[in-house]
């Protein structure tokens, strides 16, 4: 789960990490009031969307007058911001962060994430902070410095100093960097984060550090014990079908193809998508309905799949182990009738009571295509999708 910048900065404040003075606004009037509250003769207006690259896409703008602030606020609110990370449809801008200007001497990059290879939290830092940090990582990887944290002992001050020395910071700056990194690590562990980034982390003329930006991702698997953070979720920033699936405890990911997939088991789902691609098709989604599949879950899964207008055919690939195939077949029949399905459905069942399940499908009166094995199912589904496309 991702947080908005202003939500992440609220967490930073709790952990004594300095951030600029700011106000969150949803109207032009609120923006005008925010400028009066913050004072000064200039402000930064930031679109609150779950994406990096906002500055390059026009979602972060400096304004130097109330009139300019009102104009920029009006032009951003209610629109969609398209960045290199959002796809062509972009994300809706429903709120803006108005920040006071923060003069600085140097921009740094600082982040932490879970490295699944080493099974550790890894800190990354660079003296080349700012909007083009991705380009730095590609063209000047020697400017990215890392340290891996032993989970038994946690982040050690000497590791922070190593990062500071590598970036050639002053002694006082290294001491301040150490405080920030120790605070970030505490935040990372306490809140079950999977990623945290500050880009840029700036050094002021007085030698202090201020986080001008903030990005936080939370491990979805830990949200049950992070309920206050779970309440901060913004569904408008997520794929509607993926969000609905999360509420139903279904694992769903939207893809760009035209063949809907409904499978029980993540490994089987990936194998199903692979074999669809092998035979010339293109999956429209990843959908794992889980091992404890029921007729009701099958109905909800079908509704999710057919809500994608791009879907031309559906492949149902179920292994009946914990749940019998005849019960799955009853769920498929119920689902097709309930959603009034008009596109081809190919079903491959395997496991307990498979013969009874296939018999139920064949005598249902529905135009369900059954398959003997996964290869047969993929070939039939790809053909059915192409036939629909040519109609």
Coordinates of N, CA and C in Angstrom, one line a residue, residues 264 290-295 318-328 350-353:
X264 N -7.0 -21.2 -9.3 CA -6.8 -21.3 -7.9 C -5.3 -21.7 -7.6
X290 N -7.5 -18.5 -4.7 CA -7.1 -19.2 -3.5 C -7.6 -20.6 -3.4
X291 N -7.0 -21.3 -2.4 CA -7.3 -22.7 -2.2 C -8.7 -23.0 -1.7
X292 N -9.2 -22.1 -0.9 CA -10.5 -22.4 -0.3 C -11.6 -21.8 -1.1
X293 N -11.6 -22.1 -2.4 CA -12.6 -21.5 -3.4 C -14.0 -22.0 -3.1
X294 N -15.0 -21.1 -3.2 CA -16.4 -21.5 -3.0 C -17.1 -21.0 -4.2
X295 N -18.4 -21.4 -4.3 CA -19.3 -20.9 -5.4 C -19.4 -19.4 -5.4
X318 N -8.9 -24.8 -12.8 CA -9.0 -25.1 -11.4 C -8.5 -26.5 -11.1
X319 N -7.7 -26.6 -10.0 CA -7.3 -27.9 -9.5 C -8.1 -28.2 -8.2
X320 N -9.0 -29.2 -8.2 CA -9.8 -29.5 -7.1 C -9.1 -30.4 -6.1
X321 N -8.5 -29.8 -5.1 CA -7.8 -30.6 -4.1 C -8.6 -30.4 -2.8
X322 N -8.5 -29.3 -2.2 CA -9.2 -29.0 -0.9 C -10.7 -29.0 -1.2
X323 N -11.1 -28.4 -2.4 CA -12.5 -28.3 -2.8 C -12.8 -29.2 -3.9
X324 N -13.9 -29.9 -3.9 CA -14.2 -30.8 -5.0 C -14.6 -30.1 -6.3
X325 N -14.2 -30.8 -7.4 CA -14.5 -30.2 -8.7 C -16.0 -30.0 -9.0
X326 N -16.8 -30.9 -8.5 CA -18.3 -30.7 -8.7 C -18.8 -29.5 -8.1
X327 N -18.3 -29.1 -6.9 CA -18.7 -27.9 -6.3 C -18.2 -26.6 -7.1
X328 N -17.0 -26.8 -7.6 CA -16.5 -25.7 -8.4 C -17.3 -25.5 -9.7
X350 N -9.4 -30.4 -12.8 CA -8.5 -31.5 -12.5 C -8.6 -31.7 -11.0
X351 N -8.7 -33.0 -10.6 CA -8.7 -33.3 -9.2 C -9.9 -34.1 -8.7
X352 N -10.3 -33.9 -7.5 CA -11.3 -34.7 -6.9 C -12.7 -34.5 -7.5
X353 N -13.4 -35.6 -7.9 CA -14.7 -35.5 -8.5 C -14.7 -34.8 -9.8

